[in-house]
XYZ file of C-alpha atoms in Angstrom:
711
model
C 96.538 39.022 71.457
C 94.699 36.182 73.185
C 91.869 35.919 75.554
C 93.523 35.336 79.556
C 92.269 31.691 80.492
C 93.996 31.996 83.306
C 93.656 29.369 85.585
C 92.458 32.039 88.784
C 92.402 36.221 89.053
C 95.245 35.996 90.604
C 96.879 36.023 87.546
C 95.501 39.389 86.601
C 96.642 41.050 88.710
C 100.269 42.220 89.539
C 99.269 43.163 85.430
C 96.440 45.461 86.844
C 98.104 47.152 89.561
C 101.397 47.751 87.426
C 98.826 50.022 85.305
C 97.111 51.456 87.310
C 100.270 52.482 89.155
C 101.474 53.740 85.449
C 98.004 55.852 85.222
C 98.806 56.977 89.344
C 102.061 58.691 87.515
C 100.621 60.201 84.829
C 97.778 61.797 87.208
C 100.437 63.276 89.108
C 102.536 65.968 86.627
C 101.896 68.051 83.457
C 100.344 71.497 83.133
C 96.423 70.917 83.587
C 92.958 72.446 83.118
C 89.784 72.801 85.780
C 87.461 69.737 85.960
C 83.810 70.714 85.601
C 81.858 70.787 88.795
C 78.841 68.068 87.603
C 75.065 68.027 89.667
C 73.659 64.938 90.969
C 69.643 64.647 91.718
C 70.086 61.118 92.803
C 69.684 61.746 96.332
C 65.946 63.661 95.655
C 68.123 66.922 96.071
C 70.503 68.721 93.987
C 74.332 68.860 94.945
C 77.489 68.575 93.216
C 80.001 65.495 93.137
C 82.065 67.183 96.053
C 79.858 66.854 98.534
C 77.681 64.160 98.468
C 78.558 61.748 100.624
C 78.036 58.534 98.104
C 79.508 56.717 95.699
C 78.518 58.191 92.896
C 79.830 58.211 88.930
C 78.238 60.241 86.538
C 77.869 60.292 82.473
C 76.356 62.616 80.169
C 75.305 62.185 77.262
C 78.569 62.937 75.074
C 80.117 60.077 77.796
C 77.964 57.837 76.463
C 78.154 58.733 72.594
C 82.140 58.049 73.178
C 81.880 54.655 74.207
C 80.076 54.027 70.358
C 77.815 51.365 72.589
C 74.181 49.937 70.887
C 71.831 50.009 73.920
C 72.347 51.706 77.495
C 72.967 48.712 79.513
C 77.190 48.623 77.522
C 76.604 52.555 78.282
C 77.358 51.607 81.748
C 80.196 49.310 81.295
C 83.426 50.547 82.153
C 81.729 52.615 85.577
C 83.422 51.667 89.039
C 81.612 48.970 91.028
C 79.782 47.727 87.455
C 79.428 44.507 85.508
C 76.798 44.286 82.176
C 75.538 40.451 81.863
C 73.728 39.897 77.979
C 71.217 37.102 77.979
C 71.020 38.301 74.062
C 72.529 40.479 71.672
C 69.092 42.804 72.249
C 69.090 42.742 76.157
C 71.684 43.203 79.176
C 71.595 43.978 82.353
C 74.269 45.375 85.041
C 75.665 44.072 88.512
C 75.744 46.973 91.336
C 77.535 45.727 93.556
C 77.397 42.340 93.112
C 73.368 42.978 92.988
C 70.653 42.965 89.183
C 67.534 42.658 88.479
C 64.905 43.676 90.746
C 68.112 43.921 93.457
C 69.742 47.128 91.135
C 66.911 50.281 91.550
C 67.098 52.196 87.921
C 64.105 55.734 87.937
C 63.373 57.388 85.154
C 63.627 61.537 86.222
C 62.497 60.560 89.968
C 60.162 57.948 88.543
C 60.550 54.484 89.892
C 60.814 52.086 86.916
C 61.085 48.828 88.296
C 58.054 46.608 88.086
C 56.891 43.792 90.311
C 57.665 41.364 87.479
C 61.450 41.676 87.622
C 62.704 38.342 88.303
C 66.223 36.964 90.130
C 69.192 37.451 88.753
C 69.670 39.315 85.334
C 66.563 40.886 82.669
C 65.960 42.356 79.254
C 63.859 45.745 81.208
C 67.108 48.234 81.597
C 67.843 47.161 77.742
C 64.093 48.985 76.706
C 65.553 52.402 77.944
C 66.627 54.230 74.958
C 69.864 55.716 75.332
C 70.009 58.106 72.745
C 66.748 59.810 75.556
C 68.631 60.536 77.889
C 70.653 63.187 78.859
C 73.032 61.882 81.734
C 73.049 58.762 83.740
C 73.668 59.267 87.688
C 75.225 56.332 89.718
C 74.772 55.810 92.750
C 76.628 52.911 94.355
C 75.145 50.757 97.199
C 71.588 50.768 99.790
C 69.027 53.871 98.932
C 65.539 52.154 100.220
C 65.270 55.145 102.520
C 64.981 57.663 99.806
C 63.292 55.202 96.916
C 61.568 51.810 99.081
C 62.394 48.592 97.979
C 65.514 46.931 94.938
C 67.216 49.823 96.381
C 69.908 47.872 97.147
C 73.226 47.181 94.902
C 72.875 51.392 93.765
C 70.940 53.323 92.390
C 70.199 54.689 88.617
C 68.476 57.217 88.163
C 68.138 58.688 84.363
C 67.467 62.062 83.078
C 65.918 62.710 80.349
C 66.840 64.773 77.384
C 64.903 68.478 77.176
C 64.510 71.087 74.852
C 67.013 73.326 76.903
C 63.972 76.169 76.309
C 65.821 78.128 79.311
C 69.565 78.386 77.945
C 67.999 80.232 75.293
C 67.475 83.973 74.437
C 64.642 85.613 76.560
C 61.549 85.713 74.507
C 62.964 85.445 71.534
C 61.635 81.954 69.386
C 64.030 78.780 69.128
C 64.848 76.086 66.825
C 67.083 73.433 66.772
C 68.093 70.096 64.998
C 70.100 67.412 64.437
C 70.504 63.910 62.447
C 72.612 61.180 63.194
C 73.676 58.157 61.073
C 75.548 55.258 63.159
C 77.054 51.899 60.778
C 78.586 48.986 61.939
C 80.874 46.609 60.468
C 80.764 43.803 63.805
C 76.690 43.411 62.712
C 76.089 45.452 59.482
C 73.969 47.742 61.513
C 72.305 50.484 60.565
C 71.426 53.228 63.250
C 69.613 56.616 63.103
C 68.339 58.943 65.301
C 66.114 62.307 64.622
C 65.858 65.033 67.083
C 63.935 68.661 66.695
C 63.715 71.287 69.818
C 61.664 74.285 69.098
C 59.800 77.015 71.648
C 60.148 80.050 73.146
C 63.650 81.467 75.450
C 62.715 81.490 79.261
C 58.824 80.138 78.419
C 58.201 77.119 76.687
C 60.340 74.156 75.211
C 59.430 70.915 73.140
C 61.872 68.161 72.444
C 61.232 65.580 69.846
C 63.636 62.130 69.330
C 62.768 58.802 67.159
C 65.513 55.675 66.720
C 64.929 53.491 64.310
C 67.743 51.103 64.509
C 68.748 47.929 62.754
C 71.258 44.870 64.045
C 71.847 42.136 61.792
C 74.138 39.013 62.640
C 76.726 39.691 65.065
C 80.398 38.403 64.197
C 82.213 37.046 67.378
C 86.370 35.947 67.150
C 87.517 33.026 66.280
C 83.636 31.812 66.203
C 82.466 33.881 63.212
C 78.675 35.107 62.592
C 76.678 33.994 65.389
C 72.935 32.921 63.243
C 69.435 34.750 64.884
C 71.553 37.100 67.379
C 70.150 40.051 64.672
C 67.026 42.442 65.958
C 64.963 45.236 65.112
C 64.466 48.407 67.333
C 61.933 51.460 67.372
C 61.583 54.773 69.862
C 60.411 57.576 70.024
C 60.038 60.289 72.920
C 58.675 63.772 73.732
C 58.843 66.291 76.545
C 57.110 69.387 76.377
C 58.332 72.026 79.067
C 56.273 74.871 80.388
C 57.576 77.824 82.251
C 53.980 78.590 84.053
C 54.491 81.455 86.315
C 57.313 82.941 88.283
C 57.625 80.415 90.706
C 55.571 77.733 89.207
C 57.259 74.963 86.458
C 55.427 72.301 84.343
C 56.715 68.905 82.241
C 55.109 66.120 80.104
C 56.787 63.291 79.114
C 56.474 59.800 76.849
C 58.629 57.509 75.783
C 58.119 54.372 73.789
C 60.431 51.357 72.180
C 59.564 47.981 70.714
C 62.005 45.327 70.193
C 61.163 42.671 67.609
C 62.524 39.027 66.840
C 65.153 39.449 70.010
C 66.573 35.452 69.635
C 67.995 33.643 73.147
C 69.992 31.765 71.028
C 72.036 30.602 74.427
C 68.998 27.746 74.921
C 69.108 26.910 71.883
C 71.018 24.031 69.053
C 71.651 27.911 67.232
C 74.091 28.449 70.400
C 78.138 27.948 69.785
C 80.189 26.500 71.989
C 82.520 29.369 74.454
C 85.137 27.655 76.531
C 83.478 24.940 76.860
C 79.916 26.054 76.861
C 76.926 23.804 75.596
C 74.905 24.194 73.364
C 71.706 24.067 74.503
C 69.047 22.174 72.977
C 65.783 24.353 71.464
C 64.705 25.078 68.165
C 64.070 28.232 68.760
C 63.246 30.793 71.685
C 62.390 34.751 70.911
C 60.817 38.045 72.653
C 59.066 40.699 71.793
C 59.262 43.554 74.125
C 57.201 46.908 73.859
C 57.471 49.709 76.580
C 55.599 53.012 77.384
C 56.386 56.055 79.975
C 54.286 58.727 80.031
C 54.234 60.992 83.128
C 53.259 65.159 84.106
C 54.540 66.982 86.781
C 54.327 69.861 87.945
C 57.084 72.360 90.581
C 56.665 75.096 92.356
C 59.942 76.616 94.427
C 60.282 79.409 96.816
C 56.224 79.326 98.006
C 56.684 79.249 101.787
C 59.317 80.802 104.042
C 59.071 76.839 105.356
C 58.627 75.999 101.960
C 61.424 76.232 98.588
C 59.311 73.338 96.196
C 56.895 71.348 96.055
C 57.059 68.734 93.291
C 53.761 66.526 92.225
C 53.765 63.608 89.291
C 51.561 60.966 88.142
C 53.178 58.786 86.044
C 51.716 55.814 83.814
C 54.054 53.045 82.882
C 53.105 50.114 80.140
C 55.170 46.797 79.907
C 54.235 44.196 77.558
C 56.124 41.231 75.997
C 55.717 38.051 73.832
C 57.679 34.849 73.796
C 57.596 31.956 71.521
C 60.107 28.391 72.728
C 60.026 25.114 70.509
C 61.708 23.092 72.431
C 64.186 19.992 70.980
C 60.842 17.746 70.869
C 58.676 20.456 68.755
C 56.350 21.332 71.087
C 56.006 25.305 71.409
C 55.072 27.692 74.483
C 53.953 31.223 73.497
C 53.705 33.097 76.999
C 52.282 36.701 77.506
C 52.676 39.253 80.038
C 51.107 42.698 80.078
C 52.324 44.720 83.032
C 50.447 48.677 83.690
C 51.867 50.769 86.699
C 51.003 53.649 88.029
C 52.408 56.372 90.050
C 52.223 59.416 91.903
C 54.871 61.406 93.991
C 54.956 64.045 96.456
C 57.932 65.602 97.601
C 58.483 68.760 99.913
C 61.606 70.917 99.825
C 61.736 72.752 103.495
C 65.369 74.356 104.539
C 64.984 75.644 108.042
C 68.372 78.081 109.634
C 71.015 74.712 109.365
C 68.581 72.163 108.367
C 67.497 71.047 104.803
C 64.608 68.708 104.810
C 63.478 66.453 102.009
C 60.232 64.267 102.710
C 57.009 63.286 100.591
C 55.243 60.107 100.025
C 55.218 57.926 96.419
C 52.078 55.557 95.839
C 53.140 52.412 93.580
C 50.379 49.784 92.056
C 51.326 47.460 89.181
C 48.290 45.166 87.303
C 49.544 42.302 86.042
C 47.793 39.981 83.255
C 49.485 36.638 81.999
C 49.161 33.596 79.116
C 50.266 31.038 77.955
C 49.060 28.135 75.323
C 51.240 25.070 74.676
C 50.927 23.918 71.642
C 52.061 19.642 70.218
C 54.960 18.881 67.635
C 51.974 18.818 64.742
C 50.522 22.068 65.749
C 47.739 21.286 67.485
C 46.524 23.192 71.451
C 47.744 21.049 73.999
C 46.717 23.342 76.730
C 45.821 26.742 77.640
C 48.091 26.890 81.549
C 46.562 28.852 84.086
C 49.340 31.788 84.313
C 52.035 32.708 82.024
C 55.359 32.974 83.213
C 54.003 35.003 86.151
C 50.344 34.554 87.887
C 47.161 36.189 86.031
C 44.917 38.535 87.148
C 47.763 40.045 89.702
C 48.471 43.505 91.354
C 50.991 44.979 93.495
C 50.953 48.045 94.952
C 53.436 50.140 97.227
C 52.664 53.036 99.503
C 56.025 54.863 101.330
C 56.311 58.144 103.202
C 60.016 59.023 103.264
C 62.079 61.758 105.454
C 65.506 63.246 104.532
C 67.304 65.633 106.807
C 70.703 67.731 105.617
C 72.166 69.537 108.368
C 75.799 70.676 109.199
C 76.693 71.415 113.174
C 79.958 72.713 111.965
C 81.028 74.404 108.955
C 83.329 71.007 107.723
C 80.983 68.933 109.274
C 77.850 67.336 107.701
C 75.394 64.884 108.871
C 72.640 63.518 106.439
C 69.824 60.767 108.366
C 67.541 58.914 106.086
C 63.814 57.105 106.887
C 61.255 55.391 105.364
C 57.799 54.001 106.424
C 56.813 51.312 103.252
C 53.829 49.471 103.222
C 53.767 47.118 99.904
C 50.647 44.805 99.211
C 50.194 41.956 96.086
C 47.037 40.097 95.156
C 47.592 37.363 92.411
C 43.784 35.709 91.392
C 45.201 33.061 89.279
C 48.896 31.022 90.097
C 49.252 27.457 88.995
C 49.742 25.041 92.494
C 52.664 24.014 92.136
C 51.665 20.925 94.683
C 48.382 20.320 92.598
C 48.620 21.989 89.115
C 45.972 23.426 89.826
C 44.212 27.332 90.205
C 44.830 29.062 93.564
C 45.266 32.271 94.040
C 47.214 34.665 96.756
C 47.149 37.522 98.993
C 50.032 38.662 101.909
C 51.493 42.058 102.853
C 54.949 43.887 104.229
C 55.586 46.485 105.863
C 59.537 48.210 106.424
C 61.338 50.680 108.262
C 64.359 51.743 107.089
C 67.172 53.967 107.648
C 70.050 55.658 106.320
C 72.943 57.913 108.902
C 76.133 59.624 106.427
C 79.245 61.739 107.932
C 80.300 63.578 106.076
C 84.317 66.086 106.435
C 85.668 68.609 104.779
C 88.751 68.448 106.686
C 90.637 71.280 104.687
C 89.458 74.540 103.940
C 90.999 75.669 101.255
C 91.158 72.005 98.758
C 87.697 70.380 98.593
C 88.736 67.273 100.323
C 85.488 64.553 101.579
C 85.514 62.002 103.585
C 82.871 59.883 104.716
C 80.744 57.509 106.159
C 77.544 55.385 106.493
C 75.341 52.547 107.598
C 72.665 51.996 105.900
C 69.231 49.577 105.608
C 67.664 48.633 102.368
C 65.053 46.084 101.770
C 63.546 44.128 99.352
C 59.227 42.681 99.001
C 58.967 39.657 96.973
C 57.076 40.491 94.248
C 55.045 38.803 91.565
C 57.772 36.864 90.221
C 58.646 35.676 93.289
C 55.817 34.855 94.384
C 54.312 32.744 91.179
C 56.612 32.274 88.268
C 56.345 29.198 86.382
C 58.737 28.589 83.697
C 62.965 28.478 82.415
C 64.696 30.120 84.777
C 68.053 29.579 84.285
C 70.129 26.330 81.237
C 68.483 23.304 82.421
C 66.168 25.596 85.498
C 62.721 25.360 85.743
C 61.147 27.231 89.054
C 57.067 26.823 90.303
C 55.469 29.423 92.990
C 56.321 30.094 96.064
C 53.850 31.954 98.669
C 55.726 31.538 102.119
C 58.243 34.870 101.288
C 58.848 37.233 104.031
C 61.155 40.851 102.677
C 65.404 40.571 102.462
C 67.129 42.335 104.954
C 70.186 44.188 104.556
C 72.741 46.510 106.553
C 75.561 47.949 104.385
C 78.357 50.160 105.859
C 80.152 52.146 104.089
C 83.477 54.438 103.981
C 84.661 57.276 101.237
C 87.769 59.522 100.604
C 86.527 62.030 97.471
C 89.721 64.893 96.135
C 88.062 67.205 93.596
C 90.594 69.595 92.512
C 90.509 71.958 89.529
C 93.020 69.488 88.103
C 91.720 66.169 88.896
C 89.693 63.931 91.202
C 90.310 60.405 92.690
C 87.766 58.058 94.967
C 88.297 55.389 96.639
C 85.108 53.926 98.599
C 85.069 50.749 100.446
C 82.032 48.831 101.611
C 80.552 45.620 103.271
C 77.059 44.823 103.443
C 74.975 42.457 105.144
C 72.380 39.986 103.851
C 69.545 38.556 105.644
C 66.634 35.970 104.683
C 68.141 36.409 100.840
C 65.289 35.135 98.744
C 66.939 32.262 96.527
C 66.256 29.572 94.451
C 66.637 25.891 95.714
C 66.274 22.869 94.656
C 63.045 21.265 95.539
C 64.198 17.943 94.844
C 61.994 17.243 91.697
C 62.809 17.404 88.099
C 60.414 18.258 85.378
C 60.905 17.428 81.662
C 63.988 16.554 82.156
C 64.560 19.893 84.547
C 65.973 20.865 87.923
C 62.450 22.528 90.270
C 63.467 25.358 91.884
C 61.198 27.481 94.186
C 62.420 30.434 96.316
C 62.704 30.976 99.956
C 63.878 32.915 102.204
C 67.435 30.794 102.909
C 70.621 32.883 102.276
C 72.303 35.040 104.710
C 75.617 36.237 104.112
C 77.460 39.637 102.667
C 79.023 41.254 99.526
C 82.106 43.369 99.989
C 84.239 45.394 98.076
C 86.683 48.304 96.574
C 86.570 50.948 94.296
C 88.433 53.146 93.073
C 88.294 55.784 90.803
C 91.046 58.903 89.368
C 91.015 61.538 86.419
C 93.395 64.046 85.675
C 93.193 66.831 82.885
C 95.762 69.603 80.899
C 95.285 71.759 79.173
C 96.936 70.716 75.927
C 93.604 68.692 75.826
C 94.806 65.735 77.097
C 93.196 63.622 79.942
C 94.168 60.471 81.325
C 91.153 58.294 83.467
C 90.666 54.937 85.048
C 89.268 53.081 88.267
C 89.383 49.121 89.556
C 86.751 47.275 91.348
C 87.295 44.594 93.167
C 84.412 42.352 95.942
C 83.811 39.530 97.142
C 80.392 37.385 98.715
C 79.262 34.808 100.206
C 76.264 33.184 101.192
C 74.889 30.422 103.141
C 72.167 28.669 102.100
C 70.642 25.293 102.369
C 71.453 22.751 100.000
C 67.954 22.154 98.449
C 64.576 22.367 99.456
C 64.692 18.341 101.162
C 67.563 19.170 103.355
C 69.073 21.205 106.187
C 72.459 21.056 104.874
C 73.762 24.201 104.572
C 76.251 24.871 102.188
C 78.282 28.325 101.444
C 79.055 30.324 98.130
C 79.775 33.262 96.539
C 76.370 35.070 94.438
C 75.687 34.313 91.128
C 77.455 35.617 88.568
C 80.424 37.716 91.559
C 81.538 40.652 89.146
C 85.633 39.743 89.147
C 88.814 41.808 89.300
C 88.091 44.517 87.164
C 89.790 47.978 86.046
C 88.722 50.593 83.456
C 90.915 53.600 81.775
C 91.997 55.704 79.073
C 93.719 58.106 77.571
C 92.048 61.142 75.303
C 92.670 64.131 73.236
C 90.218 66.773 72.296
C 90.695 70.035 70.487
C 86.866 71.766 71.151
C 87.158 74.874 69.126
C 87.074 72.799 66.386
C 85.750 69.352 67.423
C 88.862 67.245 66.871
C 88.934 64.408 69.547
C 90.791 61.200 69.505
C 90.845 58.240 72.584
C 91.764 54.841 73.667
C 89.590 52.988 76.280
C 91.231 49.169 78.180
C 89.271 47.024 80.156
C 91.002 44.445 81.563
C 88.792 41.588 83.580
C 90.411 38.640 85.297
C 88.819 35.658 85.322
C 85.258 35.087 86.738
C 85.856 31.995 89.575
C 83.368 32.401 91.909
C 81.265 30.295 91.125
C 77.803 29.923 93.339
C 75.232 26.211 92.247
C 73.687 28.022 90.233
C 76.356 28.974 87.472
C 77.595 25.768 87.649
C 74.939 24.384 86.710
C 74.153 27.197 84.083
C 75.942 25.233 81.335
C 74.760 27.352 78.376
C 76.199 30.968 80.107
C 79.017 29.950 82.447
C 82.191 28.086 81.474
C 83.052 25.200 83.370
C 85.129 26.748 86.443
C 84.171 30.415 84.783
C 84.329 32.761 82.765
C 87.755 33.617 81.288
C 89.372 36.485 81.986
C 89.993 39.066 78.544
C 91.383 42.718 77.537
C 89.337 44.625 75.078
C 90.982 47.742 73.232
C 88.738 50.744 71.829
C 90.530 53.159 69.375
C 88.475 56.148 68.413
C 88.626 60.013 66.515
C 86.243 63.230 65.323
C 86.249 65.723 63.779
C 84.612 68.818 63.101
C 83.267 69.893 59.545
C 82.011 72.942 59.078
C 79.916 74.627 61.331
C 77.051 71.807 61.460
C 78.923 68.119 60.480
C 80.597 65.730 62.614
C 82.031 62.457 62.095
C 83.232 59.963 64.021
C 85.507 56.527 63.215
C 85.780 53.643 66.352
C 87.919 50.630 66.012
C 86.497 48.125 68.692
C 87.279 45.336 70.238
C 90.692 46.391 68.121
C 92.423 42.589 68.407
C 89.789 40.554 68.083
C 89.158 38.959 71.549
C 87.132 35.906 71.976
C 85.558 36.816 75.283
C 82.321 36.796 76.507
C 81.068 39.402 80.010
C 80.556 36.592 82.848
C 77.338 35.211 82.612
C 76.586 36.221 79.353
C 74.296 34.372 76.569
C 76.459 35.340 73.670
C 79.681 36.151 73.159
C 80.637 40.145 72.777
C 81.653 41.549 69.383
C 84.998 40.921 67.457
C 87.128 43.889 66.072
C 84.988 45.834 64.583
C 84.678 49.726 62.290
C 81.778 51.912 63.734
C 81.163 54.828 61.668
C 78.827 57.920 62.572
C 77.763 60.839 60.964
C 76.079 64.320 62.790
C 74.778 66.550 61.372
C 72.532 69.937 62.853
C 71.835 72.948 63.328
């Protein structure tokens, strides 16, 4: 089967509609089994998915295993409302409701992950979280700024880490469990290993340790064959200690570390191979090394006072280190780097006062950033030591917030959820390159925002778990260090310079939703419309630097994103289940053609997600660990292009990214009491494709083998 090269996304719509009608028919018949209720924490309070007035998707560790993916971004690829872009084989960025990068928030165990060096558009930082250290993923669609502050616009991904599970062990008894997993993939000759051990005393304490070692070879893609320099290495380890200090108090200590070595961004180099008309880059070399660390300590108390149900205090420290090595066509070499250390403190209170549930607290995050860059002549001699690296040097960025969320039910079947947050953000940059004079300059500014959210949900039927909900939510994003002081490569032929006269972006989202969660099936339908104001865009200055288009940030955009998300699932007692989802969205942004002109141009948001449907069939027999699954993705042609997309000639083909189909077939079997084997055939029809905006094609036909031993 060949990739779709349709002139417009409309040609895929009839096929997608027919396939989803078949799915609906399958959902309507048969003997069924019960679907488990899932608890989510993304709204800062534990609640089951039946009652949450949000668009929410939950992926367990088993769900992620069933996708046979290599990294965390890929784990989200078949989720409603999500598109995953990959600039390089080791780098991936999820889009939620049309937004990515610093307009999508990631939270790990309640700790903010986004830092001040997050840049506009897709970045690689979500790939720096080891998927093997994750117990579940919660994808909360839409804005959550009233709960989490800046960046939470397109959605929030809440990552819950693996634990020892000591609270589920036999009380007072010592336990020890372990797991060793080895995985191989033919399409890139990759070898991956994960080692885990959990020890402790039931009901008292538990320690979980994990170590991941991964080697990825060069990727083989359909038609193009092996892609040079798409392989890389990755190591990660994680530890988590949980301790029941007393009947009312518990403590937790978590540490994670991950390193990536020699991840090439081949799309801008001569090694790139054209896809559907993309241009080959001119760089000789473009490589990044990454290192990330997260450590936090938390104490939490329960039932502390009649007016205080729980208190949670978290102190965190995160470190990012990035080293970039770029050799240009003429032999000039740029070595750049940055270090970011972010310290955080979060205090959260939970109170139940009659029919009113309150969650309130404060959080503070301070990010210190240092950067550097050295330029070398073609003969290897040092040509220049730059004022800054990719972002300003000796920079500090601080976010302080106070929040309150109230949930009350004036009637048995009516629930009202109100949230508000005050946020103060400040930025100080010690050294950055003035775009006019080229001299060293400094900068300091601050932004204050108050945002709120109101949601109403109704359960119209007493005996049937049907939830109708609607909401209106404000959101904002304050300019970060990357906005204010970025210097260096942007898109394929762009170079970005500093911009210090920026205000916070503003968003207002209206949502309506329906969720049905019966014993035998689940169904959800969500529609949303997000208004955009003061959108920070990369706008051409009218100048060229080294043959590249010079761009700078400005608050020049206003517009909207609107869309529909549909998801369904049904299970039968004979072990069969079907699932499916469909996502449609469109966007429009009005912005000046360039900084030097007042002419306004209307265009879509960059890398707008095309019409997408995912569905699958699964059979499993838990008593002996057998399963078989077939998963399908059908993606329409991505032809809603911005001017930046059209200039991104190394990644986006002329006229848009072709549509495609992806099929995965997988089987598994338990071998005795302690061993499991699983096998998947990915890209069954060996289609040649890439997700929209990516700099590398997806893997061709390949076999994945996974062996697991546990005790």
